Coordinates of N, CA and C in Angstrom, one line a residue:
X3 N 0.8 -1.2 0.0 CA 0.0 0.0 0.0 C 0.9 1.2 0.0
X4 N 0.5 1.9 -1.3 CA 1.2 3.3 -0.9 C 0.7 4.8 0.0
X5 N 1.7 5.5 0.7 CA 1.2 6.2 1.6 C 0.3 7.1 0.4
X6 N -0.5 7.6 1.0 CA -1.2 8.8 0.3 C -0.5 9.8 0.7
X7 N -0.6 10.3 2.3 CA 0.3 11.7 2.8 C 1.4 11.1 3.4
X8 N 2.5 11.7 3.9 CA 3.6 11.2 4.4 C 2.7 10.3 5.8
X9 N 1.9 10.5 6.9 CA 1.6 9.8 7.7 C 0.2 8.7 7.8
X10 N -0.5 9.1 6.4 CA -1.8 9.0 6.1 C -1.7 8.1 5.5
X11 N -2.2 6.8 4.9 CA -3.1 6.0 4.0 C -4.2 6.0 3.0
X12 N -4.1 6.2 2.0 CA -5.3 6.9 1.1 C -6.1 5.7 1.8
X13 N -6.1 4.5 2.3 CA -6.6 3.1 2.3 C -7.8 4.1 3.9
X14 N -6.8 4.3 4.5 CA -7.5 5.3 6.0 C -8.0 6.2 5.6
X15 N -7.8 7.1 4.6 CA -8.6 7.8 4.4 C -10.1 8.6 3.3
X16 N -10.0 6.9 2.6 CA -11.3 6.5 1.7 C -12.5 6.1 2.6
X17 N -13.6 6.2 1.5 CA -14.9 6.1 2.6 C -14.8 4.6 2.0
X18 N -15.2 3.9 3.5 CA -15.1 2.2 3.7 C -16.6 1.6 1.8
X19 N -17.3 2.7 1.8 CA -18.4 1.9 1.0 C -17.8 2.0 -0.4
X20 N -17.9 3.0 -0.9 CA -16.9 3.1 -2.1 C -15.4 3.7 -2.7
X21 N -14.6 3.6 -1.5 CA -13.3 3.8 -1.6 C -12.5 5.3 -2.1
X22 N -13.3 5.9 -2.3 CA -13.2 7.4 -3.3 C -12.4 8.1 -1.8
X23 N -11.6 8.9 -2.1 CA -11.0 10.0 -1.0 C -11.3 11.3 -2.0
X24 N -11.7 12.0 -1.2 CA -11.8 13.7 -1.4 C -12.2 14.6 -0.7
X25 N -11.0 15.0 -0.5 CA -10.4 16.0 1.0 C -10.6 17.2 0.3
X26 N -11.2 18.3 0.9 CA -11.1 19.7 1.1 C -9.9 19.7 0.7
X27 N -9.3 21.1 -0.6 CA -7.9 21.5 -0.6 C -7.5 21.8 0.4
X28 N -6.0 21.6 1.0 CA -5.5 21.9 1.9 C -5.9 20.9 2.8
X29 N -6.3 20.4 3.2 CA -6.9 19.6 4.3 C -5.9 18.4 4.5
X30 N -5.7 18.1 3.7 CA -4.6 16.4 4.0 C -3.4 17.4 4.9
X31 N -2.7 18.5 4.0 CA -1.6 18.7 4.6 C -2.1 19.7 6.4
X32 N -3.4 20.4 6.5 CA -3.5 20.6 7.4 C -3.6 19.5 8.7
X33 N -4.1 17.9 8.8 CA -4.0 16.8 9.3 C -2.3 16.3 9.2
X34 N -1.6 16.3 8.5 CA -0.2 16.3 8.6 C 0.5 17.5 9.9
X35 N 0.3 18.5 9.3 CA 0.3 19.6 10.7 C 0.1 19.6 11.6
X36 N -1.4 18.7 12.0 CA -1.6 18.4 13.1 C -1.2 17.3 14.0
X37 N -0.7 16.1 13.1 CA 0.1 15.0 13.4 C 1.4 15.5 13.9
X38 N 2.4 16.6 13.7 CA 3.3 16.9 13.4 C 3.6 17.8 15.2
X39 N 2.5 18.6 15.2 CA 2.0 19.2 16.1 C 1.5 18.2 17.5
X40 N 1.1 17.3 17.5 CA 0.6 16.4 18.0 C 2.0 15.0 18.9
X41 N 2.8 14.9 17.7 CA 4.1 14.4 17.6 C 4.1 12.7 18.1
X42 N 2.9 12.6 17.8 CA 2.4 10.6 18.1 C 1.7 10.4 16.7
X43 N 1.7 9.2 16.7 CA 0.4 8.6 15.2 C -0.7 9.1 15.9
X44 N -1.2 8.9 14.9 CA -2.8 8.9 15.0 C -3.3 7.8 14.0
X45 N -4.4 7.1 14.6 CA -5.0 6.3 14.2 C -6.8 6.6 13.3
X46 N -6.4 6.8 12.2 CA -8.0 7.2 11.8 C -8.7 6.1 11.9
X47 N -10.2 6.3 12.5 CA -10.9 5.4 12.1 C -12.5 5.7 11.4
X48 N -12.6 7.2 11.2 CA -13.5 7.1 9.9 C -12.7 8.6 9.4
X49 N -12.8 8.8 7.8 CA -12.5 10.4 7.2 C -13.3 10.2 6.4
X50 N -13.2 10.2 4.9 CA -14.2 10.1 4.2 C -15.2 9.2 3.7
X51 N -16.5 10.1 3.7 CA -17.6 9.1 3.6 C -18.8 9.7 2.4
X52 N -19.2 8.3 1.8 CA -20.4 8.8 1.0 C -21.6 9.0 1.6
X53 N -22.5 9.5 1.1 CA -23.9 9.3 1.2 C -24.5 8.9 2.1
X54 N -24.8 7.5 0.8 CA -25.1 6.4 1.7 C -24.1 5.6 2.7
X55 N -22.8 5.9 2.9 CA -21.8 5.3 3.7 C -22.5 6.1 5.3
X56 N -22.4 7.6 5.1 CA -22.8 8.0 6.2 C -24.3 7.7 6.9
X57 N -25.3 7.6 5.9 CA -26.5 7.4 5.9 C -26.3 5.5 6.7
X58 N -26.2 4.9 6.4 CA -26.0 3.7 6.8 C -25.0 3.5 8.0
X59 N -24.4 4.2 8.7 CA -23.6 4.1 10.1 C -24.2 5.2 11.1
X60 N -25.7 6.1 10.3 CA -26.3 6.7 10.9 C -25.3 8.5 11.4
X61 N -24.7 8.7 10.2 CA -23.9 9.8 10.6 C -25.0 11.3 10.6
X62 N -24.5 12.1 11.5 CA -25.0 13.6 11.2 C -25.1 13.7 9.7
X63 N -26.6 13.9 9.3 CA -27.3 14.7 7.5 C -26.0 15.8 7.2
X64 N -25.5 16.2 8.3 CA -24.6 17.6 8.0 C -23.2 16.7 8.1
X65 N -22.6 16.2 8.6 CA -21.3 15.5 8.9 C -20.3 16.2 7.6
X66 N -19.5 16.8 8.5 CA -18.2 17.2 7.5 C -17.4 16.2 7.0
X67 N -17.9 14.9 7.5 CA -16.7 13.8 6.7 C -17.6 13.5 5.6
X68 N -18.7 14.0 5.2 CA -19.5 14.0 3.8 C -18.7 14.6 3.0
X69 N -18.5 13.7 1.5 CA -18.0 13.8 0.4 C -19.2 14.3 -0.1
X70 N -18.7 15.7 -1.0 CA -20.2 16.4 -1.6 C -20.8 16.5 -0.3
X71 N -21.1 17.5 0.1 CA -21.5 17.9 1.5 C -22.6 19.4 1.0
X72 N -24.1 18.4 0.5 CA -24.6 19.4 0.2 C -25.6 20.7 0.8
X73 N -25.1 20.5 2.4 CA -25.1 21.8 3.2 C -23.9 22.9 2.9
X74 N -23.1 22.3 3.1 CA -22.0 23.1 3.5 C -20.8 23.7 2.1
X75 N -21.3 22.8 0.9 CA -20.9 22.9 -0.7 C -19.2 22.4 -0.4
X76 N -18.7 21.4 0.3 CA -17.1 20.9 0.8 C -17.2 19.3 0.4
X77 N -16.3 18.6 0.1 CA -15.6 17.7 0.6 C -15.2 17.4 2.1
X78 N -15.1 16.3 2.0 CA -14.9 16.1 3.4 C -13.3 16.6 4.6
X79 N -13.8 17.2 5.3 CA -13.0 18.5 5.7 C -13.1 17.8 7.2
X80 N -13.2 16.3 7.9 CA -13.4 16.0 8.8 C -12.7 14.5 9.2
X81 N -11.8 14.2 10.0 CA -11.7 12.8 10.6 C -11.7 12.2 12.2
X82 N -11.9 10.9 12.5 CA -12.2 10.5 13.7 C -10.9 10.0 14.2
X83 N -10.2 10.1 14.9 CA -8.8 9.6 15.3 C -9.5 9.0 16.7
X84 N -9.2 7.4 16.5 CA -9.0 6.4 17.6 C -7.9 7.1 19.3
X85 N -8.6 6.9 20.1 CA -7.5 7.6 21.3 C -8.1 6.4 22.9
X86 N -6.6 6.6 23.1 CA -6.4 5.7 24.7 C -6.9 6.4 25.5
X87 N -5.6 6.5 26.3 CA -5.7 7.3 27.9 C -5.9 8.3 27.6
X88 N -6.4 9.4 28.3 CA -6.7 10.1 29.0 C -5.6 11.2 28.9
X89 N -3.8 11.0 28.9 CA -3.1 11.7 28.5 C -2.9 12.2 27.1
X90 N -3.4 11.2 26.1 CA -3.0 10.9 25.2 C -4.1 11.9 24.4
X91 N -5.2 11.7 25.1 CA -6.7 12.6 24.7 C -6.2 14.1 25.0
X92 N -5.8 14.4 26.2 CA -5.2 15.9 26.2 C -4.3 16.4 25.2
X93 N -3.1 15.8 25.3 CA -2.0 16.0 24.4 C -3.1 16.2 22.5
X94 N -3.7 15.2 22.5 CA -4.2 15.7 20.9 C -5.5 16.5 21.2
X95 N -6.2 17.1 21.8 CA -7.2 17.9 21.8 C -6.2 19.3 21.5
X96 N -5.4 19.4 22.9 CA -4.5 20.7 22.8 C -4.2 21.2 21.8
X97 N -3.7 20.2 20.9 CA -2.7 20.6 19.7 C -3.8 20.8 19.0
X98 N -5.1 19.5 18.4 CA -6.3 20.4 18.0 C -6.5 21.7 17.5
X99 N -7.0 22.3 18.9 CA -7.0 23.3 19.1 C -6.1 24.6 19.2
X100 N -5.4 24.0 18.9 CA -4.5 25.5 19.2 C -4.1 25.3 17.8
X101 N -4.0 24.5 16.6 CA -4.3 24.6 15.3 C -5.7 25.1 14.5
X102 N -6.7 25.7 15.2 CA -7.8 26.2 15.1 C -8.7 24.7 14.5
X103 N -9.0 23.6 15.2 CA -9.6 22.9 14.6 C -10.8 22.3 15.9
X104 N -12.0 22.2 15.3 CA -13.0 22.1 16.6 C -12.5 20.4 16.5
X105 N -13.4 20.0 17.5 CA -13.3 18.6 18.2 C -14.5 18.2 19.0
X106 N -14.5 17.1 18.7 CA -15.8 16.5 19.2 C -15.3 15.3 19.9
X107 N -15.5 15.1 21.4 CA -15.0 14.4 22.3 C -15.9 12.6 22.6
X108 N -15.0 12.1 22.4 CA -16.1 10.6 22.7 C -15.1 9.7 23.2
X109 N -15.9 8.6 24.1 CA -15.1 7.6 24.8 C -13.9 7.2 24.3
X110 N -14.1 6.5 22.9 CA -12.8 5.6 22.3 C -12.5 6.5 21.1
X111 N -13.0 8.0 20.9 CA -12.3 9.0 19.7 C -12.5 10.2 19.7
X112 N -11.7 10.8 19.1 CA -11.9 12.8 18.9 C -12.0 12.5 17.8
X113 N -13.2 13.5 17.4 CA -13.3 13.9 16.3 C -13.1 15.5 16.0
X114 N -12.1 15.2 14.7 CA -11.7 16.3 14.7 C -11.9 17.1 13.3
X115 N -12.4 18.1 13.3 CA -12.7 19.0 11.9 C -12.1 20.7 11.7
X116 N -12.0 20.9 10.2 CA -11.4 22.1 10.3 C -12.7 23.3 9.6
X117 N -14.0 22.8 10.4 CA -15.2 24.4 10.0 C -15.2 25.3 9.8
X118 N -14.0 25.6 11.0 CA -13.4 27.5 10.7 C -13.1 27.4 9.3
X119 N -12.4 26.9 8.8 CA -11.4 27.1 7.4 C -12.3 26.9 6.1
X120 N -13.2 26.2 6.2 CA -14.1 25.5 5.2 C -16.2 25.9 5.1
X121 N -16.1 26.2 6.3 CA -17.4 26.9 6.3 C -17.9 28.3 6.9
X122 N -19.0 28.8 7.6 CA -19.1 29.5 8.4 C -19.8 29.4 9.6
X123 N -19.2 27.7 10.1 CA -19.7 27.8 11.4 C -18.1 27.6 12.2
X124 N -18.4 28.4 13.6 CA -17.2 28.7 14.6 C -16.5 27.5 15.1
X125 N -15.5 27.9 15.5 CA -14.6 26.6 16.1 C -15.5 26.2 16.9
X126 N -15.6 24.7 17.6 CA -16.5 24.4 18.8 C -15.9 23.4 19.4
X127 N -15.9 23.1 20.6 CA -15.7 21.5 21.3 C -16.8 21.2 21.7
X128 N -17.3 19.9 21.5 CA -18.5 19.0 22.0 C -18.4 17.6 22.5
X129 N -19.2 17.2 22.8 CA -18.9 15.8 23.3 C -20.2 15.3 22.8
X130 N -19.8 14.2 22.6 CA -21.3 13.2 22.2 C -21.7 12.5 23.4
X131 N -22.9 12.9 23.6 CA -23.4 11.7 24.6 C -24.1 10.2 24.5
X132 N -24.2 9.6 25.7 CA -24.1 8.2 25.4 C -25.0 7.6 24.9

């Protein structure tokens, strides 16, 4: 398998139903940045998604990891990075954040998106509940 980005996997970063990747310009290398910033792997475990990929795992109608994202007129501008402890969730939230990128907080992942850059809704942190 060839890398797609220096840390990335086009394989990680295709939507699991039809395999297509299409990242917002800029966006692969801003996730590099944040890797870089972050200074551990990250482990993606969803970025881009179709349609019906989203529609079928029951994602947000709005979900920035929508390819053709016909709210917001983007590609997908969004991924879920798998996370441990509790240290490990700090250290990547921080860096997150201080790269202007909102985050959505959950047991086994952050989700992390760049809205500021690609739409006009504001940075935000959330958490999903259970």
């Amino acid at each position: 398998m060839t890398d797609f980005l220096p840390h990335f996997s086009r394989n990680e970063l295709a939507c699991p139903t039809t395999g297509e990747v299409r990242l917002q310009p800029g966006f692969g290398e801003a996730l590099e940045d944040l890797r870089a910033a972050h200074g551990r792997p990250m482990r993606i475990t969803s970025a881009c998604r179709s349609g019906a990929h989203n529609r079928r795992i029951r994602g947000h109608e709005r979900s920035l990891h929508l390819i053709g994202n016909p709210v917001h007129g983007t590609d997908s501008c969004a991924v879920d990075v798998a996370i441990g402890d509790g240290g490990e969730r700090l250290r990547l939230l921080t860096a997150a954040l201080r790269g202007g990128w909102s985050v959505g907080v959950a047991s086994s992942f952050l989700h992390l998106d760049l809205r500021v850059r690609y739409t006009a809704l504001p940075q935000v942190v959330y958490h999903y509940a259970r």
